[in-house]
Tab-separated table of C-alpha atoms and ligand atoms in Angstrom:
chain	number	residue	atom	x	y	z
B	1	UNK	CA	0.023	0.015	-0.020
B	2	UNK	CA	1.190	3.470	-0.813
B	3	UNK	CA	-0.718	6.036	1.174
B	4	UNK	CA	-0.829	9.499	-0.513
B	5	UNK	CA	-3.987	10.932	1.056
B	6	UNK	CA	-2.444	12.506	4.214
B	7	UNK	CA	-4.430	15.761	3.761
B	8	UNK	CA	-7.605	13.756	4.256
B	9	UNK	CA	-6.289	11.997	7.308
B	10	UNK	CA	-2.742	11.284	8.475
B	11	UNK	CA	-1.345	8.221	10.372
B	12	UNK	CA	-1.659	8.566	14.149
B	13	UNK	CA	1.770	9.400	15.590
B	14	UNK	CA	3.008	6.684	18.172
B	15	UNK	CA	3.392	9.398	20.765
B	16	UNK	CA	-0.168	10.670	20.212
B	17	UNK	CA	-1.399	7.080	20.541
B	18	UNK	CA	0.646	6.549	23.768
B	19	UNK	CA	-0.823	9.815	25.076
B	20	UNK	CA	-4.363	8.727	24.361
B	21	UNK	CA	-4.275	5.055	25.403
B	22	UNK	CA	-4.509	5.584	29.243
B	23	UNK	CA	-7.718	7.578	28.746
B	24	UNK	CA	-9.328	4.908	26.616
B	25	UNK	CA	-8.309	1.938	28.865
B	26	UNK	CA	-7.638	2.304	32.540
B	27	UNK	CA	-8.682	5.871	33.001
B	28	UNK	CA	-12.172	6.360	31.492
B	29	UNK	CA	-13.202	8.968	34.072
B	30	UNK	CA	-14.857	12.235	33.299
B	31	UNK	CA	-12.317	15.100	33.415
B	32	UNK	CA	-14.808	17.087	35.595
B	33	UNK	CA	-15.129	14.462	38.297
B	34	UNK	CA	-13.574	15.398	41.600
B	35	UNK	CA	-12.001	11.993	42.398
B	36	UNK	CA	-8.397	10.804	41.576
B	37	UNK	CA	-9.215	9.442	38.197
B	38	UNK	CA	-11.198	12.496	37.152
B	39	UNK	CA	-8.384	14.778	38.253
B	40	UNK	CA	-5.831	12.766	36.344
B	41	UNK	CA	-7.962	13.104	33.161
B	42	UNK	CA	-8.258	16.814	33.835
B	43	UNK	CA	-4.441	17.073	34.207
B	44	UNK	CA	-4.098	15.439	30.720
B	45	UNK	CA	-6.463	18.117	29.258
B	46	UNK	CA	-4.415	20.825	31.014
B	47	UNK	CA	-1.146	19.470	29.790
B	48	UNK	CA	-2.527	19.134	26.157
B	49	UNK	CA	-3.651	22.756	26.328
B	50	UNK	CA	-0.142	23.815	27.396
B	51	UNK	CA	1.419	21.775	24.595
B	52	UNK	CA	-0.998	23.232	21.951
B	53	UNK	CA	-0.339	26.749	23.174
B	54	UNK	CA	3.419	26.232	23.189
B	55	UNK	CA	3.341	24.879	19.558
B	56	UNK	CA	1.466	27.958	18.372
B	57	UNK	CA	3.184	30.660	20.495
B	58	UNK	CA	-0.068	31.193	22.405
B	59	UNK	CA	-1.254	31.268	26.006
B	60	UNK	CA	-3.029	28.132	27.316
B	61	UNK	CA	-6.161	30.171	28.068
B	62	UNK	CA	-6.352	31.115	24.344
B	63	UNK	CA	-6.876	27.478	23.378
B	64	UNK	CA	-10.482	26.090	23.173
B	65	UNK	CA	-10.785	22.313	22.412
B	66	UNK	CA	-13.431	21.411	19.900
B	67	UNK	CA	-14.393	18.230	17.982
B	68	UNK	CA	-12.259	19.179	15.009
B	69	UNK	CA	-11.568	21.604	12.198
B	70	UNK	CA	-15.207	21.907	11.082
B	71	UNK	CA	-16.418	22.932	14.530
B	72	UNK	CA	-13.437	25.283	15.037
B	73	UNK	CA	-14.283	27.080	11.741
B	74	UNK	CA	-17.942	27.305	12.555
B	75	UNK	CA	-17.153	28.650	16.052
B	76	UNK	CA	-15.000	31.385	14.552
B	77	UNK	CA	-17.329	32.376	11.794
B	78	UNK	CA	-20.550	32.464	13.846
B	79	UNK	CA	-18.815	34.234	16.780
B	80	UNK	CA	-17.644	37.062	14.564
B	81	UNK	CA	-21.131	37.983	13.645
B	82	UNK	CA	-22.893	37.279	16.811
B	83	UNK	CA	-20.945	39.938	18.794
B	84	UNK	CA	-21.184	43.603	17.846
B	85	UNK	CA	-23.344	45.279	15.246
B	86	UNK	CA	-21.435	44.593	12.022
B	87	UNK	CA	-23.019	42.487	9.407
B	88	UNK	CA	-20.301	41.667	6.898
B	89	UNK	CA	-17.789	38.816	6.636
B	90	UNK	CA	-15.127	38.595	3.923
B	91	UNK	CA	-13.839	35.209	2.933
B	92	UNK	CA	-12.484	33.509	-0.163
B	93	UNK	CA	-13.905	31.230	-2.915
B	94	UNK	CA	-11.347	28.534	-2.032
B	95	UNK	CA	-12.119	27.898	1.650
B	96	UNK	CA	-12.966	24.532	2.896
B	97	UNK	CA	-16.818	23.841	3.090
B	98	UNK	CA	-16.486	24.217	6.827
B	99	UNK	CA	-16.044	27.993	6.301
B	100	UNK	CA	-17.936	28.339	3.082
B	101	UNK	CA	-21.082	26.726	4.236
B	102	UNK	CA	-21.008	28.393	7.606
B	103	UNK	CA	-20.850	31.647	5.637
B	104	UNK	CA	-23.709	30.521	3.432
B	105	UNK	CA	-25.814	29.974	6.539
B	106	UNK	CA	-24.900	33.418	7.868
B	107	UNK	CA	-26.006	34.837	4.513
B	108	UNK	CA	-29.332	32.994	4.791
B	109	UNK	CA	-29.847	34.641	8.226
B	110	UNK	CA	-29.202	38.070	6.700
B	111	UNK	CA	-25.497	38.752	6.942
B	112	UNK	CA	-23.460	40.119	4.006
B	113	UNK	CA	-20.858	37.730	2.699
B	114	UNK	CA	-18.064	38.673	0.231
B	115	UNK	CA	-15.996	35.889	-1.380
B	116	UNK	CA	-12.691	36.993	-2.850
B	117	UNK	CA	-11.341	35.022	-6.009
B	118	UNK	CA	-7.793	33.705	-6.033
B	119	UNK	CA	-5.410	34.172	-8.922
B	120	UNK	CA	-4.628	31.386	-11.345
B	121	UNK	CA	-2.035	29.959	-8.951
B	122	UNK	CA	-4.778	29.630	-6.248
B	123	UNK	CA	-3.440	32.541	-4.183
B	124	UNK	CA	-5.629	35.295	-2.710
B	125	UNK	CA	-4.226	38.860	-2.647
B	126	UNK	CA	-4.200	41.228	0.306
B	127	UNK	CA	-5.152	44.109	-1.986
B	128	UNK	CA	-8.375	42.387	-3.035
B	129	UNK	CA	-9.236	41.849	0.699
B	130	UNK	CA	-8.380	45.476	1.495
B	131	UNK	CA	-10.719	46.757	-1.314
B	132	UNK	CA	-13.601	44.704	0.123
B	133	UNK	CA	-13.306	45.858	3.768
B	134	UNK	CA	-15.734	48.596	4.854
B	135	UNK	CA	-17.125	49.952	8.110
B	136	UNK	CA	-19.678	47.088	8.345
B	137	UNK	CA	-16.999	44.332	8.063
B	138	UNK	CA	-16.798	42.227	11.271
B	139	UNK	CA	-14.297	39.575	10.129
B	140	UNK	CA	-11.968	38.303	7.390
B	141	UNK	CA	-11.451	34.552	7.169
B	142	UNK	CA	-8.685	33.320	4.790
B	143	UNK	CA	-7.224	29.911	5.142
B	144	UNK	CA	-3.442	29.545	5.843
B	145	UNK	CA	-3.074	26.912	3.089
B	146	UNK	CA	-5.490	25.364	0.742
B	147	UNK	CA	-6.454	21.687	1.260
B	148	UNK	CA	-6.660	20.930	-2.456
B	149	UNK	CA	-3.785	22.763	-4.150
B	150	UNK	CA	-1.458	23.370	-1.080
B	151	UNK	CA	-1.347	27.023	-2.101
B	152	UNK	CA	0.013	29.020	0.895
B	153	UNK	CA	-1.935	32.199	1.398
B	154	UNK	CA	-0.330	35.522	2.539
B	155	UNK	CA	-1.875	35.523	5.984
B	156	UNK	CA	0.881	37.629	7.459
B	157	UNK	CA	0.030	40.529	5.173
B	158	UNK	CA	-3.743	40.000	5.425
B	159	UNK	CA	-3.788	39.706	9.178
B	160	UNK	CA	-1.681	42.896	9.464
B	161	UNK	CA	-4.100	44.694	7.126
B	162	UNK	CA	-7.104	43.509	9.196
B	163	UNK	CA	-5.341	44.719	12.437
B	164	UNK	CA	-4.809	48.194	10.885
B	165	UNK	CA	-8.438	48.368	9.781
B	166	UNK	CA	-9.763	47.090	13.139
B	167	UNK	CA	-11.359	43.929	11.585
B	168	UNK	CA	-11.078	40.446	13.174
B	169	UNK	CA	-8.937	37.917	11.273
B	170	UNK	CA	-9.552	34.188	11.383
B	171	UNK	CA	-7.480	31.635	9.531
B	172	UNK	CA	-8.216	27.955	8.927
B	173	UNK	CA	-4.733	26.443	9.496
B	174	UNK	CA	-5.937	22.809	9.350
B	175	UNK	CA	-3.594	21.931	6.505
B	176	UNK	CA	-0.830	24.368	7.452
B	177	UNK	CA	0.155	23.253	10.922
B	178	UNK	CA	3.593	21.584	10.883
B	179	UNK	CA	4.294	22.901	7.294
B	180	UNK	CA	4.529	26.557	7.907
B	181	UNK	CA	5.454	28.316	11.152
B	182	UNK	CA	2.396	29.671	12.906
B	183	UNK	CA	3.538	31.780	15.851
B	184	UNK	CA	0.775	33.802	17.342
B	185	UNK	CA	3.310	36.208	18.847
B	186	UNK	CA	4.464	37.135	15.315
B	187	UNK	CA	1.183	37.059	13.349
B	188	UNK	CA	-1.752	39.425	13.902
B	189	UNK	CA	-4.194	36.486	13.848
B	190	UNK	CA	-7.213	36.650	16.189
B	191	UNK	CA	-8.581	33.167	15.562
B	192	UNK	CA	-7.006	30.016	14.117
B	193	UNK	CA	-8.468	26.506	13.506
B	194	UNK	CA	-6.578	23.237	13.868
B	195	UNK	CA	-7.770	19.624	13.364
B	196	UNK	CA	-6.128	16.726	15.165
B	197	UNK	CA	-6.443	13.951	12.550
B	198	UNK	CA	-4.496	15.944	9.897
B	199	UNK	CA	-1.398	16.150	12.076
B	200	UNK	CA	-0.922	12.724	13.695
B	201	UNK	CA	-3.786	13.016	16.257
B	202	UNK	CA	-7.104	11.127	16.509
B	203	UNK	CA	-10.331	12.054	14.776
B	204	UNK	CA	-12.796	13.862	17.027
B	205	UNK	CA	-10.557	16.662	18.365
B	206	UNK	CA	-9.472	20.017	17.207
B	207	UNK	CA	-8.867	23.469	18.640
B	208	UNK	CA	-9.734	27.116	18.111
B	209	UNK	CA	-7.074	29.534	19.103
B	210	UNK	CA	-8.709	32.861	20.070
B	211	UNK	CA	-6.395	35.734	21.039
B	212	UNK	CA	-7.180	37.134	24.454
B	213	UNK	CA	-9.945	39.708	24.218
B	214	UNK	CA	-11.374	38.244	21.013
B	215	UNK	CA	-15.099	37.991	21.421
B	216	UNK	CA	-16.246	34.445	20.914
B	217	UNK	CA	-19.623	32.986	21.698
B	218	UNK	CA	-20.696	29.337	22.158
B	219	UNK	CA	-22.660	27.282	19.625
B	220	UNK	CA	-23.156	24.365	22.032
B	221	UNK	CA	-24.694	24.958	25.472
B	222	UNK	CA	-24.455	22.568	28.432
B	223	UNK	CA	-22.166	22.063	31.452
B	224	UNK	CA	-19.946	25.029	30.680
B	225	UNK	CA	-16.756	23.106	29.738
B	226	UNK	CA	-14.011	25.081	27.872
B	227	UNK	CA	-14.816	28.091	29.922
B	228	UNK	CA	-18.407	28.016	28.697
B	229	UNK	CA	-17.402	28.230	25.007
B	230	UNK	CA	-17.681	24.519	24.270
B	231	UNK	CA	-19.885	22.554	26.544
B	232	UNK	CA	-19.726	18.735	26.587
B	233	UNK	CA	-17.557	16.146	28.400
B	234	UNK	CA	-14.032	16.623	27.088
B	235	UNK	CA	-12.674	13.834	24.798
B	236	UNK	CA	-9.596	13.443	27.120
B	237	UNK	CA	-7.986	10.701	24.953
B	238	UNK	CA	-8.193	12.669	21.706
B	239	UNK	CA	-7.224	15.929	23.369
B	240	UNK	CA	-4.133	14.270	24.969
B	241	UNK	CA	-3.276	12.921	21.542
B	242	UNK	CA	-3.682	16.288	19.926
B	243	UNK	CA	-1.285	17.824	22.442
B	244	UNK	CA	1.350	15.136	21.604
B	245	UNK	CA	0.767	15.310	17.957
B	246	UNK	CA	1.013	19.081	17.564
B	247	UNK	CA	4.193	19.063	19.614
B	248	UNK	CA	5.773	16.354	17.347
B	249	UNK	CA	4.747	17.859	14.017
B	250	UNK	CA	5.906	21.344	15.095
B	251	UNK	CA	9.149	20.108	16.618
B	252	UNK	CA	11.354	20.805	13.577
B	253	UNK	CA	9.329	22.415	10.785
B	254	UNK	CA	12.359	23.380	8.637
B	255	UNK	CA	13.650	19.764	8.649
B	256	UNK	CA	10.125	18.386	7.932
B	257	UNK	CA	9.836	20.790	4.997
B	258	UNK	CA	13.264	19.903	3.624
B	259	UNK	CA	12.443	16.163	3.675
B	260	UNK	CA	8.846	16.436	2.319
B	261	UNK	CA	9.527	19.044	-0.356
B	262	UNK	CA	12.228	16.862	-1.863
B	263	UNK	CA	9.748	13.996	-2.240
B	264	UNK	CA	7.077	16.474	-3.445
B	265	UNK	CA	9.289	17.904	-6.126
B	266	UNK	CA	10.488	14.478	-7.240
B	267	UNK	CA	6.818	13.454	-7.722
B	268	UNK	CA	6.013	16.687	-9.544
B	269	UNK	CA	8.941	16.128	-12.038
B	270	UNK	CA	7.832	12.627	-12.655
B	271	UNK	CA	4.180	13.421	-13.219
B	272	UNK	CA	5.030	16.294	-15.559
B	273	UNK	CA	6.441	13.794	-17.871
B	274	UNK	CA	2.962	12.416	-18.489
B	275	UNK	CA	1.590	13.930	-21.662
B	276	UNK	CA	-1.177	16.513	-21.310
B	277	UNK	CA	-0.668	17.041	-17.572
B	278	UNK	CA	-0.576	20.234	-15.550
B	279	UNK	CA	0.457	21.039	-11.964
B	280	UNK	CA	-2.410	22.941	-10.251
B	281	UNK	CA	-1.526	25.635	-7.733
B	282	UNK	CA	1.624	27.690	-7.171
B	283	UNK	CA	4.921	25.962	-7.640
B	284	UNK	CA	6.726	28.057	-4.997
B	285	UNK	CA	4.032	29.069	-2.475
B	286	UNK	CA	2.999	25.419	-1.869
B	287	UNK	CA	2.751	23.136	1.096
B	288	UNK	CA	5.729	20.706	1.243
B	289	UNK	CA	3.274	17.891	1.422
B	290	UNK	CA	1.015	18.704	-1.545
B	291	UNK	CA	0.929	17.615	-5.196
B	292	UNK	CA	-2.154	18.303	-7.352
B	293	UNK	CA	-2.199	17.516	-10.996
B	294	UNK	CA	-4.780	17.527	-13.804
B	295	UNK	CA	-4.679	15.165	-16.746
B	296	UNK	CA	-6.577	16.094	-19.813
B	297	UNK	CA	-9.175	13.573	-21.077
B	298	UNK	CA	-9.206	11.719	-17.820
B	299	UNK	CA	-11.947	11.077	-15.300
B	300	UNK	CA	-10.276	11.792	-11.880
B	301	UNK	CA	-12.705	9.596	-9.982
B	302	UNK	CA	-12.040	6.640	-12.249
B	303	UNK	CA	-8.299	7.286	-11.923
B	304	UNK	CA	-8.548	7.270	-8.180
B	305	UNK	CA	-10.447	3.924	-8.333
B	306	UNK	CA	-7.916	2.323	-10.684
B	307	UNK	CA	-5.056	3.459	-8.368
B	308	UNK	CA	-6.995	2.023	-5.430
B	309	UNK	CA	-7.046	-1.377	-7.109
B	310	UNK	CA	-3.243	-1.370	-7.261
B	311	UNK	CA	-2.960	-0.148	-3.710
B	312	UNK	CA	-2.146	3.536	-4.261
B	313	UNK	CA	-4.480	5.702	-2.115
B	314	UNK	CA	-5.139	9.245	-3.310
B	315	UNK	CA	-8.091	11.637	-3.820
B	316	UNK	CA	-9.500	13.702	-6.674
B	317	UNK	CA	-9.917	17.263	-5.237
B	318	UNK	CA	-10.399	16.633	-1.549
B	319	UNK	CA	-11.784	13.837	0.537
B	320	UNK	CA	-13.593	15.835	3.108
B	321	UNK	CA	-17.052	16.155	1.641
B	322	UNK	CA	-18.706	12.962	2.974
B	323	UNK	CA	-17.993	10.961	-0.162
B	324	UNK	CA	-19.575	13.641	-2.416
B	325	UNK	CA	-18.048	13.679	-5.898
B	326	UNK	CA	-18.146	17.021	-7.639
B	327	UNK	CA	-15.998	19.293	-9.685
B	328	UNK	CA	-13.494	21.114	-7.522
B	329	UNK	CA	-14.733	24.586	-6.480
B	330	UNK	CA	-11.106	25.532	-5.881
B	331	UNK	CA	-9.862	24.686	-9.371
B	332	UNK	CA	-12.969	26.364	-10.807
B	333	UNK	CA	-12.340	29.520	-8.820
B	334	UNK	CA	-8.766	29.605	-10.140
B	335	UNK	CA	-10.260	29.991	-13.598
B	336	UNK	CA	-8.616	26.779	-14.891
B	337	UNK	CA	-9.866	25.718	-18.301
B	338	UNK	CA	-12.756	23.210	-18.248
B	339	UNK	CA	-10.647	20.526	-19.933
B	340	UNK	CA	-8.530	20.203	-16.801
B	341	UNK	CA	-11.328	20.142	-14.188
B	342	UNK	CA	-12.466	16.510	-14.417
B	343	UNK	CA	-9.157	14.765	-14.350
B	344	UNK	CA	-7.625	16.088	-11.168
B	345	UNK	CA	-5.577	14.062	-8.686
B	346	UNK	CA	-4.450	15.218	-5.230
B	347	UNK	CA	-1.497	13.377	-3.734
B	348	UNK	CA	-0.429	14.436	-0.214
B	349	UNK	CA	2.549	13.176	1.620
B	350	UNK	CA	3.665	12.500	5.193
B	351	UNK	CA	6.909	11.654	6.933
B	352	UNK	CA	6.099	8.013	6.385
B	353	UNK	CA	6.448	8.175	2.631
B	354	UNK	CA	9.730	7.047	1.034
B	355	UNK	CA	11.545	7.820	-2.182
B	356	UNK	CA	10.894	4.395	-3.358
B	357	UNK	CA	7.129	4.808	-2.856
B	358	UNK	CA	7.121	8.109	-4.766
B	359	UNK	CA	8.923	6.470	-7.797
B	360	UNK	CA	6.550	3.514	-7.734
B	361	UNK	CA	3.504	5.644	-7.360
B	362	UNK	CA	4.460	7.944	-10.232
B	363	UNK	CA	4.994	4.954	-12.485
B	364	UNK	CA	1.604	3.439	-11.512
B	365	UNK	CA	-0.171	6.775	-12.129
B	366	UNK	CA	1.427	7.141	-15.585
B	367	UNK	CA	0.361	3.606	-16.439
B	368	UNK	CA	-3.205	4.167	-15.253
B	369	UNK	CA	-3.494	7.431	-17.176
B	370	UNK	CA	-2.271	5.882	-20.291
B	371	UNK	CA	-4.589	2.890	-19.874
B	372	UNK	CA	-7.647	5.097	-19.368
B	373	UNK	CA	-6.782	7.239	-22.339
B	374	UNK	CA	-6.547	4.091	-24.587
B	375	UNK	CA	-10.035	3.268	-23.270
P	401	LIG	N1	-10.423	22.896	7.016
P	401	LIG	C1	-9.580	22.329	6.124
P	401	LIG	C2	-8.668	23.194	5.317
P	401	LIG	C3	-9.622	20.996	5.888
P	401	LIG	O1	-8.745	20.428	5.013
P	401	LIG	C4	-10.566	20.176	6.659
P	401	LIG	C5	-10.591	18.736	6.405
P	401	LIG	O2	-10.089	18.177	5.380
P	401	LIG	C6	-11.319	20.828	7.565
P	401	LIG	C7	-11.273	22.234	7.767
P	401	LIG	C8	-12.268	20.056	8.435
P	401	LIG	O3	-11.574	19.407	9.455
P	401	LIG	P1	-12.216	18.115	10.285
P	401	LIG	O4	-12.161	17.001	9.419
P	401	LIG	O5	-11.327	18.000	11.549
P	401	LIG	O6	-13.584	18.592	10.617
């Protein structure tokens, strides 16, 4: 098996598994219980909060645990318009559905939503955001890196602009954590979303970073966990795993980038040799883990299925839409010619991938494309 779908879900890091295990097996207690077991579970949540804060250059009290990236994005988007009297949110056409559909719901409820287009390389420009900001703008939400094309967005510039204009800035960093440095002491980011299962943690946990003083309001009401922002018994096992996973993936970002970008570039060079192929997304401003190609006259879904039969696991555009198959909204927003839209293939790497796997996968992809073209 060659697993090249790490942006959909990555392998659980052994240290994350080790951190989670005690809270699945011998210590099943509720972290709110006053007895010894409960206090131990609570300590694990406290430690994980400190680990997450340290990895992001944040304070522990700025970390709110959630069930994952989708919930964190929703919490940020709905908070921005539920506090204050501003009605407008600015986002981009290339966001994950967790942001796009939350904004659609806000629009249905009467808010004003502006969606900024990217350029042909999949990058959104700060000038376009600046032109859209007005006195009624509550928040700007721009992802740190795109999940389909790996295009890294200029969030340092955009967040600075938002700070100057007095507008909140949220970034969905689900795909960026561990690939680009995200230090909240250096960036003017007000809110940032993270998902555990993309970075070596377990599904069912994530976090929203909210800078001290940022108004956030709960979507889930109950026992008042997470300082009233996210009620519900804490998933101690998955939260402990998230703390360990984020620590590991952020331990040496430059080294991780060096290793993965070498494999990424090797794969790009090989796939470019396939006739009528194109790399989607920026070549330079690109996550070290992402390769996204289109092949003319190819059905991407059929290609993914034929790769699957040989044991190569990949996706067309993204794998996060509950099995839905559709043309990529990201590639469409980039203005890519129709002939490239149906035959896209996303290959996303992790530290587990080897050079040998990359060479084998590229050969198999070339074979499958040629076979499909022959009919
Ligand atoms: N945001 C981005 C950029 C993603 O890639 C994903 C999932 O692929 C999400 C949000 C949703 O995260 P989760 O699966 O934890 O809900």
